Each structure stands twice: as C-alpha cells, then as structure tokens.
Amino acid sequence: MEERPIVLFIGGHDPSGGAGIQADIETAQALGCRATSLITCLTTQDSTNVRALHIQPVEDLLGQLDCLLSDMRPQAIKIGLLGSAEVIPPLAERLATLAVSLVLDPVLAAGGGQRLADERLVAAIRRHLLPLTTLLTPNRAEARRLAMTAEPDTAARELLGLGAGAVLLTGADEARGDQVINRLFQEAGEQDFNWPLLPHTYHGSGCTLAAACACGLARGGDLAPVVEQAQAWTWQTLAHAEHPGDGQWLPRRLPETEK
Ligand code: PLP
C-alpha cells in the first residue's frame, strides 16, 4: 500500500473535541493523511467557550519538535492556537529550514468570545510566521486584528504584503443573507467561493478547514483547487454536525465504520 503523506499539526487541545488538535487528527484521518501533532497548550473549554489556557513550557515543546523532526519529515504543517508569543521566534527558525507548505490558522479568539492571543502574540505572528506562510486562513475579525486595518479585504491584501503566500479570508463570522463568501487572495488576483449559510453556529469549523487545506497541500495539489475542495469537504462536516453539548454544534468529520 502507498504511504500516506505526513502532516504536522501544531495547536491546542480542546476537550470538547470540536476544535484544536482533535479536529486536525480527525481531518487527516478522513482525508488520507497521517497526523503528527505537537500540543502548544491544553485548554479548559466546552462547546460554549474557552475558560482557560494551560500553556506548555517553550523548551518542552521545542524539544518535542526537534525529536520528531530528527525522525520524520512532514509534507505540510498546520499551525493553530499558539497560546504564547515566546514560542514563535524559535519555532519560526526551525520551520524556515524545512521548506514545506505551511497553513497558518491565526486563532486569536474563541467563537464564544474569549480572547486567545495578546498583542505580543499578534506582533510575533506578523513578524516571524507570516513570511513563512503558504496559506493564511483568518476570519474577518482575525484579518482586521492581524493587519491592524478595519476593512477586511484591505487587511487581507496587507497580510499578503507582509509575506503570506495566499490568504483565504473566511466570511462565516460576518455572513449576511443566506450565503457565506470566502475570498482567496493571491498576488495574481482574487477568487470568491460561495457556500449556503448553514443554520447553526459551529465550534471548530476554522480548524477543520485549515487542517483540510494542509492535507490537500501535503497530497501535492495546487493551491486554488485544494482550497476549494477543503471548503466543500468542511461544509459537509458542518451540514452533518452534531449537538452533544449546550453550546455550538460540532463538525462530524469521520464516517461510521462497519461494526
Ligand atoms: N480551542 C482550540 C484549541 C482551538 O484550536 C480553537 C480554534 O482553532 C478554538 C478553541 C476556537 O474554536 P472556535 O473559534 O471554532 O470556537
């Protein structure tokens, strides 16, 4: 059998299983990739909101990364919740030597409203990670905060100017009418993707989409079709979402297996 491409996921753990590393691993499993993972922080959270972050010491995280990379080479990397600014410069230094596709999901706040990044973390992402990023996947609020610009399209273009190879600006956080418009910005131009707005609010949709993009890039696809297929697949996981708690709905990423 052919070996599956390896994707390295760097992000936080969400005990509800909707977002974070569990979303990443399930996505890789569903999309024919092998997941490797580094946990930047544990969180205290449920399907309504994040209540606390428990950040892993920087030297421990870097030790785990060095150990893993001395053994395995990922074909793509996805970064989600980082938790602290300190880890970013040494992490970026290591990632710069790898020359693989990097998908950066700039998790700055939870869907429930809890802030997950301070201004130092935002500044460190701008300075150290954007120049290494193949695809950045902010929602509108994240694009504004990262670019320090009020208008989301202008913000996305500024983020390209800061070194991101492409920006997929997602629109579900500020959808109007019955459509979600996600816009892909590249040097060559822009492309819109329209999706029917689904009836609930979802926890982990952004993680799932960014992870699906990383899997598509690991499998060797071109950026625009990878981004389109990742959105179509993520939309299906939301259309089949479940409501196991009292808060947001959680994507259903894995099919039933035969019992
Ligand atoms: N917790 C973790 C560990 C995450 O990675 C994320 C998003 O990536 C969140 C919480 C927030 O998820 P959401 O914005 O879907 O509520």
Tab-separated table of N, CA and C and ligand atoms in Angstrom, residues 10-16 18-24 40-43 45-50 53 78-82 105-114 116 139 142 202-208 248-249 251, ligand 1:
chain	number	residue	atom	x	y	z
A	10	ILE	N	0.351	21.720	14.766
A	10	ILE	CA	0.845	22.395	15.971
A	10	ILE	C	-0.306	23.252	16.482
A	11	GLY	N	-0.845	22.895	17.647
A	11	GLY	CA	-2.004	23.654	18.125
A	11	GLY	C	-2.412	23.225	19.515
A	12	GLY	N	-3.585	23.684	19.927
A	12	GLY	CA	-4.054	23.434	21.281
A	12	GLY	C	-5.015	22.264	21.347
A	13	HIS	N	-5.211	21.747	22.558
A	13	HIS	CA	-6.176	20.660	22.762
A	13	HIS	C	-7.490	21.236	23.273
A	14	ASP	N	-8.568	20.817	22.649
A	14	ASP	CA	-9.913	21.235	23.059
A	14	ASP	C	-10.647	20.003	23.589
A	15	PRO	N	-10.914	19.947	24.903
A	15	PRO	CA	-11.552	18.748	25.463
A	15	PRO	C	-12.908	18.421	24.843
A	16	SER	N	-13.602	19.418	24.272
A	16	SER	CA	-14.912	19.121	23.673
A	16	SER	C	-14.769	18.327	22.373
A	18	GLY	N	-14.330	19.481	19.440
A	18	GLY	CA	-14.798	20.176	18.240
A	18	GLY	C	-13.677	20.838	17.469
A	19	ALA	N	-12.746	21.455	18.211
A	19	ALA	CA	-11.686	22.254	17.596
A	19	ALA	C	-10.322	21.638	17.935
A	20	GLY	N	-9.271	22.414	17.631
A	20	GLY	CA	-7.928	22.047	18.078
A	20	GLY	C	-7.386	20.774	17.438
A	21	ILE	N	-6.465	20.174	18.184
A	21	ILE	CA	-5.709	19.029	17.677
A	21	ILE	C	-6.613	17.852	17.311
A	22	GLN	N	-7.694	17.665	18.080
A	22	GLN	CA	-8.586	16.550	17.730
A	22	GLN	C	-9.242	16.783	16.373
A	23	ALA	N	-9.609	18.044	16.111
A	23	ALA	CA	-10.165	18.380	14.783
A	23	ALA	C	-9.135	18.063	13.698
A	24	ASP	N	-7.875	18.398	13.977
A	24	ASP	CA	-6.805	18.180	12.998
A	24	ASP	C	-6.612	16.689	12.709
A	40	THR	N	0.517	22.799	21.876
A	40	THR	CA	1.047	24.050	22.437
A	40	THR	C	0.469	24.341	23.803
A	41	CYS	N	-0.815	23.969	23.980
A	41	CYS	CA	-1.470	24.240	25.260
A	41	CYS	C	-2.676	23.329	25.419
A	42	LEU	N	-2.969	23.029	26.675
A	42	LEU	CA	-4.261	22.428	26.990
A	42	LEU	C	-5.228	23.588	27.210
A	43	THR	N	-6.517	23.324	27.094
A	43	THR	CA	-7.496	24.377	27.389
A	43	THR	C	-8.564	23.813	28.309
A	45	GLN	N	-12.332	24.129	28.321
A	45	GLN	CA	-13.403	24.674	27.490
A	45	GLN	C	-14.481	23.631	27.251
A	46	ASP	N	-15.650	24.122	26.878
A	46	ASP	CA	-16.756	23.256	26.466
A	46	ASP	C	-17.276	23.791	25.135
A	47	SER	N	-18.458	23.390	24.746
A	47	SER	CA	-18.923	23.812	23.421
A	47	SER	C	-19.433	25.254	23.420
A	48	THR	N	-19.413	25.926	24.586
A	48	THR	CA	-19.853	27.328	24.594
A	48	THR	C	-18.690	28.315	24.559
A	49	ASN	N	-17.588	28.010	25.257
A	49	ASN	CA	-16.491	28.987	25.289
A	49	ASN	C	-15.237	28.363	25.888
A	50	VAL	N	-14.097	29.076	25.678
A	50	VAL	CA	-12.826	28.700	26.320
A	50	VAL	C	-12.754	29.419	27.662
A	53	LEU	N	-6.395	28.755	29.403
A	53	LEU	CA	-5.322	28.113	28.627
A	53	LEU	C	-4.264	27.625	29.613
A	78	LYS	N	0.465	22.508	9.742
A	78	LYS	CA	-0.604	23.458	10.070
A	78	LYS	C	-0.400	23.962	11.481
A	79	ILE	N	-0.447	25.270	11.651
A	79	ILE	CA	-0.359	25.877	12.980
A	79	ILE	C	-1.712	26.478	13.330
A	80	GLY	N	-2.201	26.152	14.541
A	80	GLY	CA	-3.444	26.750	15.035
A	80	GLY	C	-3.157	27.601	16.263
A	81	LEU	N	-3.812	27.268	17.368
A	81	LEU	CA	-3.659	28.056	18.596
A	81	LEU	C	-2.236	27.926	19.141
A	82	LEU	N	-1.571	29.066	19.363
A	82	LEU	CA	-0.195	29.034	19.855
A	82	LEU	C	-0.117	29.290	21.355
A	105	ASP	N	-3.548	29.059	10.715
A	105	ASP	CA	-4.893	29.467	11.128
A	105	ASP	C	-4.692	30.364	12.347
A	106	PRO	N	-4.794	31.674	12.180
A	106	PRO	CA	-4.446	32.568	13.287
A	106	PRO	C	-5.583	32.619	14.312
A	107	VAL	N	-5.528	31.704	15.269
A	107	VAL	CA	-6.596	31.598	16.276
A	107	VAL	C	-6.368	32.696	17.318
A	108	LEU	N	-7.152	33.749	17.234
A	108	LEU	CA	-6.948	34.893	18.129
A	108	LEU	C	-8.047	35.006	19.174
A	109	ALA	N	-9.215	34.397	18.888
A	109	ALA	CA	-10.323	34.418	19.850
A	109	ALA	C	-11.164	33.175	19.626
A	110	ALA	N	-11.860	32.731	20.671
A	110	ALA	CA	-12.774	31.593	20.523
A	110	ALA	C	-14.102	32.092	19.968
A	111	GLY	N	-14.841	31.173	19.351
A	111	GLY	CA	-16.169	31.523	18.849
A	111	GLY	C	-17.049	32.086	19.967
A	112	GLY	N	-16.848	31.592	21.196
A	112	GLY	CA	-17.619	32.074	22.345
A	112	GLY	C	-17.181	33.448	22.827
A	113	GLY	N	-16.120	34.010	22.235
A	113	GLY	CA	-15.722	35.375	22.545
A	113	GLY	C	-14.426	35.501	23.331
A	114	GLN	N	-13.967	34.433	23.998
A	114	GLN	CA	-12.754	34.511	24.824
A	114	GLN	C	-11.534	34.865	23.968
A	116	LEU	N	-7.782	34.729	22.845
A	116	LEU	CA	-6.793	33.661	22.962
A	116	LEU	C	-5.396	34.149	22.578
A	139	ASN	N	-10.542	34.550	9.784
A	139	ASN	CA	-11.879	35.091	9.533
A	139	ASN	C	-11.733	36.619	9.478
A	142	GLU	N	-10.209	38.243	12.613
A	142	GLU	CA	-8.777	37.942	12.765
A	142	GLU	C	-7.944	38.723	11.750
A	202	TYR	N	-21.030	26.928	14.759
A	202	TYR	CA	-20.216	25.709	14.808
A	202	TYR	C	-18.898	26.000	15.525
A	203	HIS	N	-18.433	25.018	16.264
A	203	HIS	CA	-17.184	25.139	17.017
A	203	HIS	C	-16.151	24.241	16.338
A	204	GLY	N	-15.077	24.853	15.816
A	204	GLY	CA	-14.041	24.062	15.168
A	204	GLY	C	-14.117	24.070	13.657
A	205	SER	N	-14.960	24.923	13.108
A	205	SER	CA	-15.063	24.959	11.637
A	205	SER	C	-13.770	25.495	11.011
A	206	GLY	N	-13.197	26.538	11.644
A	206	GLY	CA	-11.961	27.116	11.106
A	206	GLY	C	-10.796	26.141	11.182
A	207	CYS	N	-10.692	25.425	12.303
A	207	CYS	CA	-9.626	24.411	12.459
A	207	CYS	C	-9.771	23.339	11.392
A	208	THR	N	-11.011	22.914	11.191
A	208	THR	CA	-11.265	21.830	10.236
A	208	THR	C	-10.883	22.262	8.829
A	248	GLN	N	-22.246	25.470	20.885
A	248	GLN	CA	-22.190	25.393	19.429
A	248	GLN	C	-22.259	23.941	18.950
A	249	TRP	N	-22.580	23.782	17.690
A	249	TRP	CA	-22.598	22.452	17.068
A	249	TRP	C	-21.169	22.066	16.690
A	251	PRO	N	-18.518	19.831	14.227
A	251	PRO	CA	-18.441	19.171	12.912
A	251	PRO	C	-18.326	17.654	13.049
B	1	PLP	N1	-9.674	25.884	21.218
B	1	PLP	C1	-8.708	25.457	20.431
B	1	PLP	C2	-7.706	24.502	20.979
B	1	PLP	C3	-8.667	25.880	19.102
B	1	PLP	O1	-7.676	25.458	18.296
B	1	PLP	C4	-9.675	26.762	18.607
B	1	PLP	C5	-9.690	27.197	17.224
B	1	PLP	O2	-8.869	26.891	16.420
B	1	PLP	C6	-10.656	27.201	19.453
B	1	PLP	C7	-10.634	26.736	20.759
B	1	PLP	C8	-11.748	28.129	18.989
B	1	PLP	O3	-12.584	27.477	18.093
B	1	PLP	P1	-13.880	28.216	17.550
B	1	PLP	O4	-13.416	29.518	17.006
B	1	PLP	O5	-14.410	27.344	16.481
B	1	PLP	O6	-14.825	28.381	18.703
